[in-house]
Amino acid sequence: MMLRIENLHVHYGSAEALRGVDLEIPAGVTIALVGANGAGKSTLLKAVMGLIRTSQGRILLEGKDVTGTTPLRMVRNGLALSPEGREMFGDLTVRENLRLGALSSGLPENTVAERILDVCERFPRLAERLGQRASTMSGGEQQMVAMGRALMAKPKLLLLDEPSLGLAPLVTDEIFAIIHQLTRSGTTILLVEQNAARALSASTYAYLLANGRIVEKGPSSALLTDPNLRRAFLGAASEQNPAASRLGAAGLTNIRLEKQDMSHLTFMPAFASVDELSAHQLKGLQWTVEHAYQGSSFYREILDLAGMTPAHIKSLDDLKLLPMTSTDDLRDGYPFPLRAVPFEQIVRIHASSGTTGKRKVLAYTQKDLDDWIHFFARCYETAGVTPLDRVQIAVGYGIWTAGMGFQLGAEKLGAMSVPAGPGNIDMQIQFLLDFQSTVFCSTASMALLMAEEIHHRGIADKINVQKIIYGSERSSNSMRQKISELFGGAELFDITGLTELYGPGTGIECSQHDCIHYWGDYYLVEIIDPETLELLPDGEWGEMVVTTLCKEAAPLIRYRTRDITRIIPGPCRCGSLLPRHSRIKGRSDDTFKFRGVNIYPSSIDTLLSNIPGLGSEFQVHLSRDEKNGRDHMHLIVERGQGVDPGRIPELTHEMLHQFKKQLLVTPEMQLVDYGHLPRSERKSQRIFDNRLGDDVV
Ligand code: ZN
């Protein structure tokens, strides 16, 4: 090891410029130190050279402690600095400037002359200008003189401070070509640069300094290709978007990185096996039943009625012996249903939309909120969101659970949240452009609306959205594809949740995009037949029933969510041990019966998605002929964007064929222009049931 820096602190008065820097430079390689202006790079170099005092930590040169050594001593020890701003003696000639580099080593005259020749060989431009006054040279030539002067001492370690500063790109190329040559000839170099891309491509290993701390380190090639670092440090968005680059250069990204070690946080559970998870679940189930029995008169009553006491829960299998609960129980207990703790422990309530009679209100203790925020951060982590991301949250704030969860989870992870709230497309677009948000959170309808607006304005290449996290609504594959495409190729993640169960964030799609991982360490899932209430085996579609494992204020025992999904058995290819279910297909109370057939709106989604040429928006209008009592289904579907109206007969024919084949119904079809059907920022209504006195299952 040529140089080792351990826990180095430097103060300027009361301001701390370096805050515990650790850094290693092996012999014979080039190490880059990158970071924005003011990050502490030059301070570090000066500390190493002995030009400023350190307040704590050690500097070891080839294993020897050299902390506090004078600059002259450091030069004799074999260090040479090519300083920022070159620091030429303008009145002296190039030759005289070079000689200064050898001054402290007290070499004989002929050796000095030889070394000047060596430098001229490396910098041929200087050979012709040895007699010229340094002040008359160009910036690039002065940089060569500064580097040549440092090389005169044949240093063990060459410290290069901002060699490209103020140079034109072509001259910078020339300087970096020389740095490459020096590296190849075995010179050990510490390269300090503001131009991160250049520094990373000229070095083998790099450290990223922000606000006096090393915030990232690794092989330069890996850092160079890391998309997060590219976004954050290599000119923010892109060369085509100088405004965003300026934002990055202004230090916005560094402010975020001041938070310590966020990048190494994890919100995943520590279970090593499914058995460990099951053991945790059993403990949680026993706790919940005991807690609910002791804390809530409602639960005590229904448990007593079912002949169950907490002592009856001996295994996870005993879950099925417990009574079920439903929205009716929430309504009956309004305004504080299922409450199992005294009011002084409740710190917040949230409520769902709906009229007074239908509004679901849920209470939270501080621990409930902490748990919620923790697993919401896990959602972001599962979607690959990092502290370098900027999360624009376009969902409802206030009494709804949504906004709070999205925001607190993002901040817990260390990402930058942009709490935009729902609606206001103009403002959302402005934020996407100005803040270069990398993650966009909304409902699927809102995401589609935004996608179409982005397309309409032709700005897909000016925004920086990498991921879209959307929820609270079914979404067809064609809708997902369209959103992703129009957003310039963003990756979509369906997030699940419901007010009764903390709020959104109780599960999310993983990188495999074929399942939802749900947080089995916080709640249990059963799937039942919504009509017979019988438990269904893994893999079968039915209604999701949840039981919480540590929820204090309003625990849920076998709560019927009305969401239709199925358990996907077995491990996921993503490697997570956490259990999973399919994306929510619909709600058991959304299904409609048409001429004796139960239809999920999502089956219509799926069917239409598979017919090329159709758009993703549709409406189903159901009516009843009062004379003969027959039901009619009128289906309005948009054509895909740019699809020729001449294809209407062919597309209509194909739709009819598929409806008859897959859903056993024959609706009346109407194909309309793309963009004809209304879009909404919240959930778009697609099923209009106008049948009188119809019994909707
Ligand atoms: Zn997975």
XYZ file of C-alpha atoms and ligand atoms in Angstrom:
698
model
C 0.000 0.000 0.000
C 1.487 3.311 -1.054
C -0.776 5.553 0.997
C -3.388 4.853 3.618
C -5.613 7.532 5.136
C -7.482 6.592 8.286
C -10.412 8.501 9.789
C -9.040 11.869 8.669
C -10.708 14.987 10.059
C -9.833 18.575 9.091
C -11.372 21.717 10.556
C -11.298 25.257 9.262
C -12.125 27.093 12.468
C -15.336 25.515 13.674
C -16.301 24.236 10.198
C -15.467 20.600 9.528
C -14.113 20.179 6.004
C -13.264 16.477 6.232
C -15.348 14.209 8.445
C -13.566 10.908 8.941
C -12.188 10.028 5.512
C -10.713 6.554 4.887
C -8.858 6.047 1.636
C -6.234 3.658 0.245
C -3.862 4.003 -2.683
C -2.058 0.807 -3.725
C 1.306 1.245 -5.488
C 1.293 1.551 -9.263
C -2.364 2.425 -9.819
C -4.376 5.567 -10.399
C -7.051 6.303 -7.826
C -9.694 8.915 -8.562
C -11.262 11.173 -5.983
C -14.372 12.795 -7.417
C -17.014 15.106 -6.067
C -18.610 18.482 -6.578
C -16.980 21.809 -5.925
C -16.529 22.281 -2.184
C -16.832 18.592 -1.342
C -13.414 18.632 0.338
C -11.202 17.202 -2.407
C -8.508 19.884 -2.353
C -8.550 19.898 1.450
C -7.726 16.204 1.410
C -4.790 16.736 -0.963
C -3.454 19.613 1.118
C -3.736 17.517 4.286
C -1.767 14.710 2.651
C 0.935 17.148 1.513
C 1.194 18.572 5.053
C -0.020 21.984 3.857
C -2.828 22.083 6.434
C -3.196 20.644 9.917
C -5.377 17.642 10.520
C -7.482 17.457 13.670
C -7.868 13.699 13.868
C -6.826 10.531 12.040
C -3.633 9.177 10.485
C -1.809 9.309 7.170
C 0.460 6.345 6.459
C 3.000 6.409 3.609
C 4.250 2.907 2.802
C 3.149 1.874 6.290
C 4.941 4.748 8.058
C 2.898 7.294 9.994
C 3.569 10.676 8.340
C 0.693 12.608 9.916
C 1.714 16.200 10.667
C 4.893 16.047 8.569
C 5.979 19.354 6.944
C 5.437 19.854 3.193
C 9.193 19.816 2.543
C 9.497 16.504 4.361
C 6.589 15.097 2.346
C 8.311 16.077 -0.904
C 11.489 14.347 0.290
C 9.333 11.358 1.240
C 8.400 11.140 -2.436
C 5.149 13.051 -2.816
C 4.581 15.681 -5.490
C 1.562 17.892 -5.986
C 0.387 19.412 -9.227
C -1.864 22.040 -7.663
C -5.245 23.291 -8.733
C -4.807 26.438 -10.841
C -1.227 25.308 -11.810
C 0.476 28.012 -9.639
C 3.085 28.974 -12.215
C 5.777 31.536 -11.635
C 4.717 33.574 -14.626
C 7.886 35.641 -14.908
C 10.085 32.572 -14.928
C 10.677 30.492 -18.020
C 9.313 27.007 -18.481
C 12.778 25.580 -17.783
C 13.073 27.585 -14.558
C 9.622 26.477 -13.443
C 10.568 22.860 -14.064
C 13.833 23.223 -12.133
C 11.830 24.344 -9.078
C 10.338 20.883 -8.985
C 13.752 19.362 -8.335
C 14.905 22.055 -5.943
C 14.062 20.357 -2.684
C 15.754 17.090 -3.633
C 19.185 18.817 -4.015
C 20.114 16.847 -7.126
C 23.366 17.420 -9.043
C 23.039 19.706 -12.073
C 23.452 16.986 -14.685
C 20.658 14.884 -13.132
C 18.357 17.908 -13.194
C 19.151 18.450 -16.890
C 18.394 14.788 -17.600
C 15.064 15.033 -15.868
C 14.106 18.115 -17.866
C 14.785 16.050 -20.988
C 12.565 13.266 -19.597
C 9.744 15.748 -19.020
C 10.162 17.149 -22.542
C 9.889 13.661 -23.927
C 6.585 13.218 -22.154
C 5.340 16.703 -23.069
C 6.796 17.408 -26.539
C 5.001 20.763 -26.618
C 7.205 21.969 -23.741
C 10.454 21.035 -25.511
C 9.949 23.872 -28.016
C 9.049 26.366 -25.308
C 11.641 25.823 -22.580
C 12.860 29.406 -22.854
C 9.412 30.972 -22.979
C 7.940 32.838 -20.038
C 5.289 30.708 -18.314
C 2.718 33.538 -18.229
C 2.659 33.648 -22.049
C 1.611 29.986 -22.339
C -1.917 28.654 -22.866
C -3.878 27.034 -20.014
C -3.214 23.532 -21.368
C 0.524 24.225 -21.679
C 0.641 25.633 -18.159
C -1.048 22.442 -16.939
C 1.719 20.488 -18.673
C 4.346 22.606 -16.949
C 2.647 22.015 -13.575
C 2.575 18.268 -14.116
C 6.125 18.264 -15.506
C 7.331 20.229 -12.489
C 5.770 17.633 -10.161
C 7.381 14.814 -12.142
C 10.851 16.415 -11.838
C 11.133 14.942 -8.340
C 10.360 11.459 -9.705
C 7.653 11.105 -7.043
C 6.452 7.833 -5.578
C 3.015 9.341 -5.485
C 1.792 12.055 -7.820
C -1.130 14.142 -6.592
C -3.028 15.779 -9.468
C -5.493 18.458 -8.392
C -8.115 19.317 -11.029
C -5.864 18.903 -14.077
C -8.729 19.644 -16.499
C -9.979 22.758 -14.727
C -10.719 25.556 -17.192
C -9.353 23.661 -20.179
C -11.115 23.241 -23.513
C -12.301 19.665 -24.238
C -9.593 19.022 -26.844
C -6.801 20.119 -24.481
C -8.412 18.071 -21.711
C -8.176 15.047 -24.027
C -4.462 15.695 -24.400
C -3.917 16.026 -20.636
C -5.819 12.827 -19.930
C -3.854 10.980 -22.621
C -0.723 11.908 -20.669
C -2.299 10.722 -17.410
C -3.045 7.387 -19.096
C 0.600 7.129 -20.196
C 1.824 7.928 -16.701
C -0.444 5.213 -15.289
C 0.846 2.682 -17.796
C 4.438 3.538 -16.918
C 3.691 2.578 -13.303
C 3.345 6.003 -11.653
C 1.059 5.945 -8.605
C -1.448 8.760 -8.986
C -4.162 10.266 -6.860
C -6.347 12.080 -9.361
C -8.697 14.697 -7.979
C -11.326 15.825 -10.454
C -14.642 17.570 -10.731
C -15.173 15.958 -14.107
C -16.278 12.589 -12.748
C -16.688 10.871 -16.108
C -13.108 11.702 -17.131
C -11.650 10.776 -13.766
C -13.468 7.447 -13.620
C -12.361 6.425 -17.083
C -8.739 7.316 -16.269
C -8.568 5.366 -12.973
C -8.916 1.829 -11.660
C -10.640 2.600 -8.382
C -12.539 5.652 -7.243
C -13.844 7.395 -4.174
C -16.779 9.752 -4.206
C -16.509 12.638 -1.760
C -19.521 14.722 -0.673
C -19.608 17.185 2.178
C -16.341 15.913 3.602
C -17.315 12.228 3.601
C -16.653 9.304 1.316
C -20.151 8.390 0.190
C -19.329 5.801 -2.449
C -16.282 3.842 -3.563
C -15.578 1.002 -5.911
C -13.914 -0.056 -9.148
C -14.133 2.919 -11.499
C -15.621 0.874 -14.305
C -18.442 -0.270 -12.024
C -19.149 3.258 -10.826
C -19.039 4.520 -14.374
C -21.752 2.075 -15.443
C -23.871 2.331 -12.288
C -27.062 3.958 -13.580
C -27.782 5.646 -10.248
C -24.360 7.228 -10.047
C -24.492 8.165 -13.678
C -27.741 9.960 -13.083
C -26.580 11.654 -9.919
C -22.992 12.567 -10.698
C -22.208 12.406 -14.356
C -24.147 15.500 -15.275
C -27.502 14.546 -13.743
C -29.986 13.849 -16.496
C -28.052 13.997 -19.717
C -26.018 16.186 -21.978
C -29.228 17.100 -23.802
C -30.593 18.595 -20.626
C -28.141 21.199 -19.378
C -30.723 22.660 -16.973
C -30.841 19.412 -15.064
C -27.071 19.141 -15.122
C -26.811 22.533 -13.537
C -29.202 21.393 -10.855
C -26.879 18.465 -10.164
C -23.815 20.677 -10.274
C -25.446 23.086 -7.856
C -25.058 20.393 -5.275
C -28.606 19.107 -4.966
C -27.338 15.551 -5.144
C -24.674 16.175 -2.559
C -27.192 17.471 -0.070
C -28.923 14.136 -0.316
C -25.707 12.218 0.180
C -24.983 13.976 3.425
C -27.275 11.432 5.054
C -24.925 8.767 6.298
C -24.823 5.264 4.915
C -28.370 5.331 3.532
C -27.220 3.280 0.587
C -26.483 0.319 2.847
C -29.819 0.325 4.681
C -32.123 -2.613 4.138
C -35.749 -3.031 5.094
C -35.937 -6.701 4.215
C -36.671 -9.168 7.027
C -33.725 -11.186 8.324
C -35.386 -14.607 7.999
C -33.072 -17.265 6.598
C -35.811 -19.777 5.810
C -39.557 -20.135 5.354
C -39.640 -22.045 8.673
C -38.221 -19.056 10.512
C -40.879 -16.872 8.917
C -43.612 -19.346 9.957
C -42.365 -19.344 13.547
C -42.506 -15.533 13.539
C -46.022 -15.661 12.054
C -47.315 -18.059 14.720
C -45.990 -15.809 17.490
C -47.633 -12.818 15.800
C -50.942 -14.606 15.385
C -50.982 -15.650 19.048
C -50.125 -12.110 20.097
C -52.849 -10.622 17.878
C -55.616 -12.892 19.145
C -54.608 -12.265 22.773
C -54.306 -8.508 22.173
C -57.661 -8.276 20.372
C -59.392 -10.431 22.985
C -58.082 -8.305 25.848
C -58.335 -4.901 24.183
C -61.508 -4.916 22.107
C -65.024 -5.720 23.227
C -65.975 -6.367 19.622
C -63.302 -9.034 19.171
C -64.007 -10.579 22.574
C -67.638 -10.939 21.623
C -67.081 -12.622 18.263
C -64.308 -14.847 19.607
C -66.490 -15.941 22.496
C -69.305 -16.586 20.053
C -67.007 -18.802 17.993
C -65.905 -20.598 21.146
C -62.324 -19.453 20.615
C -59.920 -18.106 23.220
C -56.318 -17.032 22.639
C -55.186 -20.344 24.167
C -56.723 -22.230 21.245
C -54.095 -20.948 18.808
C -51.446 -23.670 18.793
C -50.382 -23.558 15.145
C -50.877 -21.452 12.020
C -53.441 -24.034 10.966
C -55.700 -22.871 13.776
C -56.179 -19.589 11.900
C -59.072 -21.140 10.006
C -60.973 -21.670 13.288
C -61.191 -17.929 13.911
C -64.283 -15.947 12.880
C -64.133 -13.700 9.816
C -64.609 -9.944 9.863
C -65.697 -7.598 7.087
C -66.471 -4.010 6.101
C -69.783 -4.346 7.947
C -67.882 -4.623 11.230
C -65.973 -1.435 10.372
C -69.203 0.384 9.624
C -70.882 -0.809 12.808
C -67.931 0.350 14.880
C -67.790 3.845 13.299
C -66.024 6.152 14.116
C -63.356 4.034 15.855
C -63.929 0.477 14.707
C -61.866 -2.507 15.926
C -60.109 -0.283 18.452
C -57.991 -2.450 20.763
C -55.906 0.169 22.620
C -56.877 3.109 24.869
C -57.251 6.462 23.100
C -54.097 7.868 24.685
C -52.062 5.404 22.615
C -53.614 6.447 19.324
C -51.524 9.002 17.430
C -53.324 9.229 14.100
C -56.352 8.153 12.140
C -56.850 7.728 8.425
C -60.067 7.151 6.544
C -61.152 5.873 3.177
C -63.330 7.798 0.755
C -67.040 7.133 0.788
C -70.158 8.534 2.392
C -70.405 8.641 6.204
C -72.052 5.286 6.373
C -69.457 3.701 4.144
C -66.326 5.502 5.267
C -63.752 3.218 6.838
C -61.793 4.824 9.656
C -58.671 3.222 11.044
C -56.556 4.235 14.029
C -52.792 3.914 14.423
C -50.416 3.798 17.377
C -46.890 5.153 16.905
C -45.644 1.590 16.461
C -48.266 0.965 13.759
C -46.990 4.033 11.892
C -43.356 3.005 12.326
C -44.165 -0.460 10.984
C -46.021 0.997 8.031
C -43.167 3.360 7.133
C -40.664 0.522 7.488
C -42.411 -1.791 5.059
C -43.212 1.065 2.705
C -39.465 1.690 2.493
C -39.205 -2.035 1.741
C -41.575 -1.522 -1.213
C -39.227 1.084 -2.658
C -36.242 -1.149 -1.966
C -37.964 -4.040 -3.784
C -38.527 -1.756 -6.770
C -34.818 -0.861 -6.733
C -35.311 2.726 -5.561
C -32.173 4.131 -3.857
C -31.231 7.205 -1.798
C -30.158 8.826 -5.065
C -33.690 8.706 -6.454
C -36.190 11.549 -6.553
C -39.687 10.321 -5.880
C -42.579 12.406 -7.205
C -45.708 11.468 -5.287
C -48.872 12.237 -7.230
C -51.399 10.564 -4.948
C -53.854 11.979 -2.418
C -52.658 13.591 0.797
C -54.580 14.263 3.957
C -57.094 11.951 5.533
C -56.367 9.294 2.875
C -53.615 6.903 3.768
C -51.943 7.096 0.389
C -49.742 10.206 0.235
C -48.326 9.950 3.748
C -47.212 6.364 3.247
C -45.563 7.073 -0.093
C -43.754 10.093 1.307
C -42.598 8.792 4.680
C -41.454 5.519 3.096
C -39.404 7.369 0.474
C -37.790 9.581 3.097
C -37.084 6.589 5.349
C -35.167 5.048 2.460
C -33.256 8.302 2.060
C -34.662 9.236 -1.322
C -35.750 12.786 -2.103
C -39.531 13.035 -2.054
C -41.509 15.514 -4.128
C -44.946 15.563 -2.458
C -46.861 16.855 -5.473
C -50.259 15.470 -4.526
C -52.813 14.279 -7.076
C -53.988 15.986 -10.238
C -52.647 19.192 -11.783
C -51.042 17.636 -14.834
C -49.285 20.881 -15.824
C -47.522 21.124 -12.487
C -46.649 17.428 -12.488
C -45.024 17.763 -15.921
C -43.152 20.864 -14.788
C -41.803 18.972 -11.758
C -40.759 16.010 -13.889
C -38.763 18.402 -16.076
C -37.341 20.696 -13.391
C -36.657 18.243 -10.573
C -35.787 15.389 -12.921
C -37.845 13.028 -10.773
C -36.715 9.449 -11.292
C -39.701 7.711 -9.696
C -43.353 8.613 -10.298
C -46.088 7.355 -7.939
C -49.784 7.535 -8.837
C -52.860 5.553 -9.742
C -52.748 3.651 -13.022
C -55.283 6.084 -14.555
C -53.160 9.086 -13.578
C -50.015 7.411 -14.934
C -51.785 6.843 -18.257
C -52.978 10.441 -18.328
C -49.430 11.666 -17.669
C -48.008 9.276 -20.242
C -50.337 10.616 -22.923
C -49.495 14.206 -21.999
C -45.754 13.494 -22.125
C -46.255 11.966 -25.547
C -48.440 14.860 -26.672
C -45.783 17.402 -25.654
C -42.959 15.299 -27.094
C -40.845 15.488 -23.944
C -40.160 11.801 -23.237
C -36.435 12.393 -23.783
C -36.350 15.406 -21.475
C -37.732 13.703 -18.380
C -35.856 11.174 -16.272
C -38.522 8.816 -14.907
C -37.031 5.340 -14.517
C -39.741 3.745 -12.412
C -43.477 4.147 -12.013
C -45.078 2.861 -8.840
C -48.823 2.710 -9.218
C -51.652 1.174 -7.278
C -55.217 1.140 -5.993
C -56.611 0.106 -9.341
C -56.567 -2.788 -11.748
C -54.444 -2.296 -14.836
C -54.363 -4.285 -18.023
C -51.128 -5.358 -19.647
C -51.771 -3.140 -22.657
C -52.277 -0.161 -20.356
C -49.000 -0.951 -18.574
C -47.176 -1.291 -21.841
C -48.555 1.975 -23.129
C -47.623 3.850 -19.934
C -44.100 2.451 -19.987
C -43.624 3.283 -23.664
C -44.882 6.855 -23.509
C -42.817 7.489 -20.364
C -39.717 6.695 -22.404
C -39.343 3.093 -21.253
C -39.992 3.360 -17.501
C -40.310 0.179 -15.423
C -43.715 -0.335 -13.783
C -44.374 -1.633 -10.273
C -47.862 -2.411 -9.033
C -48.137 -1.642 -5.317
C -50.914 -3.078 -3.146
C -52.605 -2.102 0.087
C -55.838 -0.985 1.696
C -56.793 1.473 4.384
C -57.851 -1.251 6.814
C -54.409 -2.819 6.557
C -52.206 0.229 7.341
C -52.689 1.749 3.874
C -50.812 1.290 0.587
C -47.470 -0.498 0.577
C -48.447 -3.887 1.987
C -46.885 -5.560 -1.041
C -45.308 -4.736 -4.395
C -44.359 -6.271 -7.697
C -40.720 -7.398 -7.819
C -38.141 -7.122 -10.590
C -39.490 -10.323 -12.173
C -42.782 -8.537 -12.859
C -44.921 -11.635 -12.490
C -46.042 -11.495 -8.868
C -46.686 -9.269 -5.877
C -44.521 -9.960 -2.829
C -46.569 -9.327 0.288
C -45.131 -8.698 3.714
C -45.768 -12.042 5.395
C -43.921 -10.869 8.490
C -46.675 -8.268 9.073
C -49.825 -10.127 8.027
C -51.183 -13.485 6.888
C -53.117 -14.074 3.679
C -55.810 -16.665 3.041
C -57.811 -17.051 -0.163
C -61.490 -17.943 0.107
C -64.395 -18.498 -2.223
C -66.360 -15.230 -1.787
C -69.662 -17.091 -1.970
C -69.147 -20.246 0.077
C -66.402 -18.674 2.284
C -64.455 -21.893 1.967
C -60.657 -21.816 1.973
C -59.192 -22.287 -1.487
C -55.928 -24.100 -2.223
C -52.831 -22.173 -3.364
C -53.043 -21.153 -6.998
C -56.807 -20.698 -7.121
C -58.416 -17.308 -7.623
C -60.583 -16.019 -4.800
C -61.005 -13.286 -2.220
C -58.025 -12.284 -0.105
C -58.547 -12.491 3.655
C -55.914 -10.916 5.924
C -54.883 -11.273 9.550
C -52.405 -8.814 11.020
C -49.495 -9.993 13.178
C -48.450 -6.889 15.115
C -51.027 -4.174 14.434
C -51.921 -2.528 17.742
C -54.628 0.119 17.393
C -56.969 -1.771 15.074
C -55.863 -5.366 14.562
C -57.489 -7.361 11.762
C -58.564 -10.970 12.230
C -59.540 -12.802 9.058
C -60.662 -9.549 7.443
C -62.321 -9.947 4.046
C -60.608 -7.473 1.720
C -62.881 -8.103 -1.320
C -59.717 -8.105 -3.450
C -59.534 -10.991 -5.875
C -56.164 -12.671 -6.228
C -54.440 -16.024 -5.778
C -51.452 -17.287 -3.821
C -48.455 -18.132 -5.997
C -46.722 -21.057 -4.294
C -42.965 -21.640 -4.287
C -39.989 -19.306 -4.261
C -39.610 -16.352 -6.620
C -36.792 -16.138 -9.147
C -35.842 -12.798 -7.605
C -34.536 -14.737 -4.579
C -36.862 -13.203 -2.003
C -38.281 -15.517 0.653
C -41.312 -13.302 1.071
C -44.587 -14.929 0.008
C -46.423 -13.738 -3.077
C -49.759 -13.432 -4.777
C -50.941 -12.429 -8.238
C -51.700 -8.849 -9.171
C -55.175 -7.908 -7.919
C -57.639 -8.991 -10.549
C -60.601 -7.022 -9.246
C -62.873 -6.813 -6.263
C -65.333 -9.463 -5.330
C -68.028 -6.807 -5.119
C -67.009 -5.380 -8.532
C -67.855 -8.509 -10.433
C -71.094 -8.324 -12.297
C -73.427 -11.040 -13.314
C -74.574 -10.953 -16.911
C -77.123 -13.511 -18.056
C -75.982 -15.900 -15.356
C -72.247 -15.416 -15.995
C -69.971 -13.871 -13.335
C -67.589 -11.448 -15.042
C -64.549 -9.731 -13.566
C -63.803 -6.398 -15.254
C -60.200 -7.563 -15.491
C -61.195 -10.413 -17.801
C -62.425 -7.760 -20.216
C -59.102 -5.901 -19.808
C -57.187 -9.042 -20.593
C -59.335 -9.973 -23.526
C -59.058 -6.527 -25.146
C -55.310 -6.347 -24.418
C -54.781 -9.371 -26.573
C -56.356 -7.859 -29.680
C -53.790 -5.687 -31.478
C -55.256 -2.441 -32.787
C -57.395 -1.723 -29.725
C -56.674 0.979 -27.156
C -56.623 0.406 -23.418
C -59.760 2.385 -22.510
C -63.207 0.870 -22.503
C -66.634 1.198 -20.895
C -69.238 -1.439 -20.197
C -72.851 -0.254 -19.965
C -75.341 -2.759 -18.637
C -79.077 -2.268 -19.057
C -82.234 -4.326 -18.795
C -85.140 -4.469 -21.211
C -88.088 -4.080 -18.861
C -90.522 -5.785 -21.241
C -88.787 -9.099 -21.570
C -86.392 -8.787 -18.611
C -83.370 -9.475 -20.803
C -80.014 -7.908 -19.999
C -77.996 -5.965 -22.549
C -74.306 -5.261 -22.539
C -73.081 -2.294 -24.532
C -69.331 -2.172 -24.872
C -67.470 0.955 -25.985
C -63.807 0.460 -26.834
C -61.225 2.911 -28.136
C -59.143 2.093 -31.163
C -55.394 2.187 -30.644
C -53.634 5.454 -31.432
C -53.215 5.898 -35.186
C -55.256 2.803 -36.058
C -57.100 3.284 -39.349
C -60.919 3.567 -38.988
C -61.070 1.258 -42.002
C -60.204 -1.583 -39.663
C -63.369 -1.149 -37.546
C -65.323 -4.064 -39.095
C -62.392 -6.435 -38.750
C -61.666 -5.399 -35.119
C -65.351 -5.571 -34.147
C -65.582 -9.047 -35.589
C -62.522 -10.191 -33.639
C -63.851 -8.688 -30.371
C -67.214 -10.417 -30.775
C -65.509 -13.695 -31.493
C -63.285 -13.461 -28.387
C -66.150 -12.376 -26.087
C -68.249 -15.293 -27.189
C -65.374 -17.715 -26.857
C -63.895 -16.556 -23.538
C -66.734 -14.924 -21.586
C -69.698 -16.683 -23.183
C -71.495 -13.394 -23.808
C -72.356 -11.391 -26.927
C -72.273 -7.667 -26.212
C -73.179 -4.865 -28.567
C -69.881 -3.402 -29.739
C -68.943 0.187 -30.498
C -65.445 1.217 -31.567
C -64.590 4.873 -31.023
C -61.603 7.104 -31.833
C -58.510 7.054 -29.683
C -58.879 9.581 -26.829
C -62.684 9.611 -27.108
C -63.433 8.130 -23.669
C -62.924 10.316 -20.600
C -59.750 9.861 -18.551
C -59.633 10.615 -14.877
C -56.800 11.190 -12.446
C -58.358 8.892 -9.900
C -59.875 5.545 -10.702
C -61.619 5.671 -14.045
C -65.101 4.183 -13.896
C -65.450 1.520 -16.549
C -68.490 -0.481 -15.494
C -71.870 1.283 -15.627
C -74.600 -0.969 -14.347
C -77.988 0.561 -15.119
C -80.102 -2.548 -14.544
C -82.925 -1.947 -12.145
C -82.795 -3.843 -8.897
C -80.010 -5.998 -10.190
C -78.295 -8.190 -7.660
C -74.626 -7.414 -8.051
C -72.593 -10.206 -6.502
Zn -39.824 -11.763 -6.627
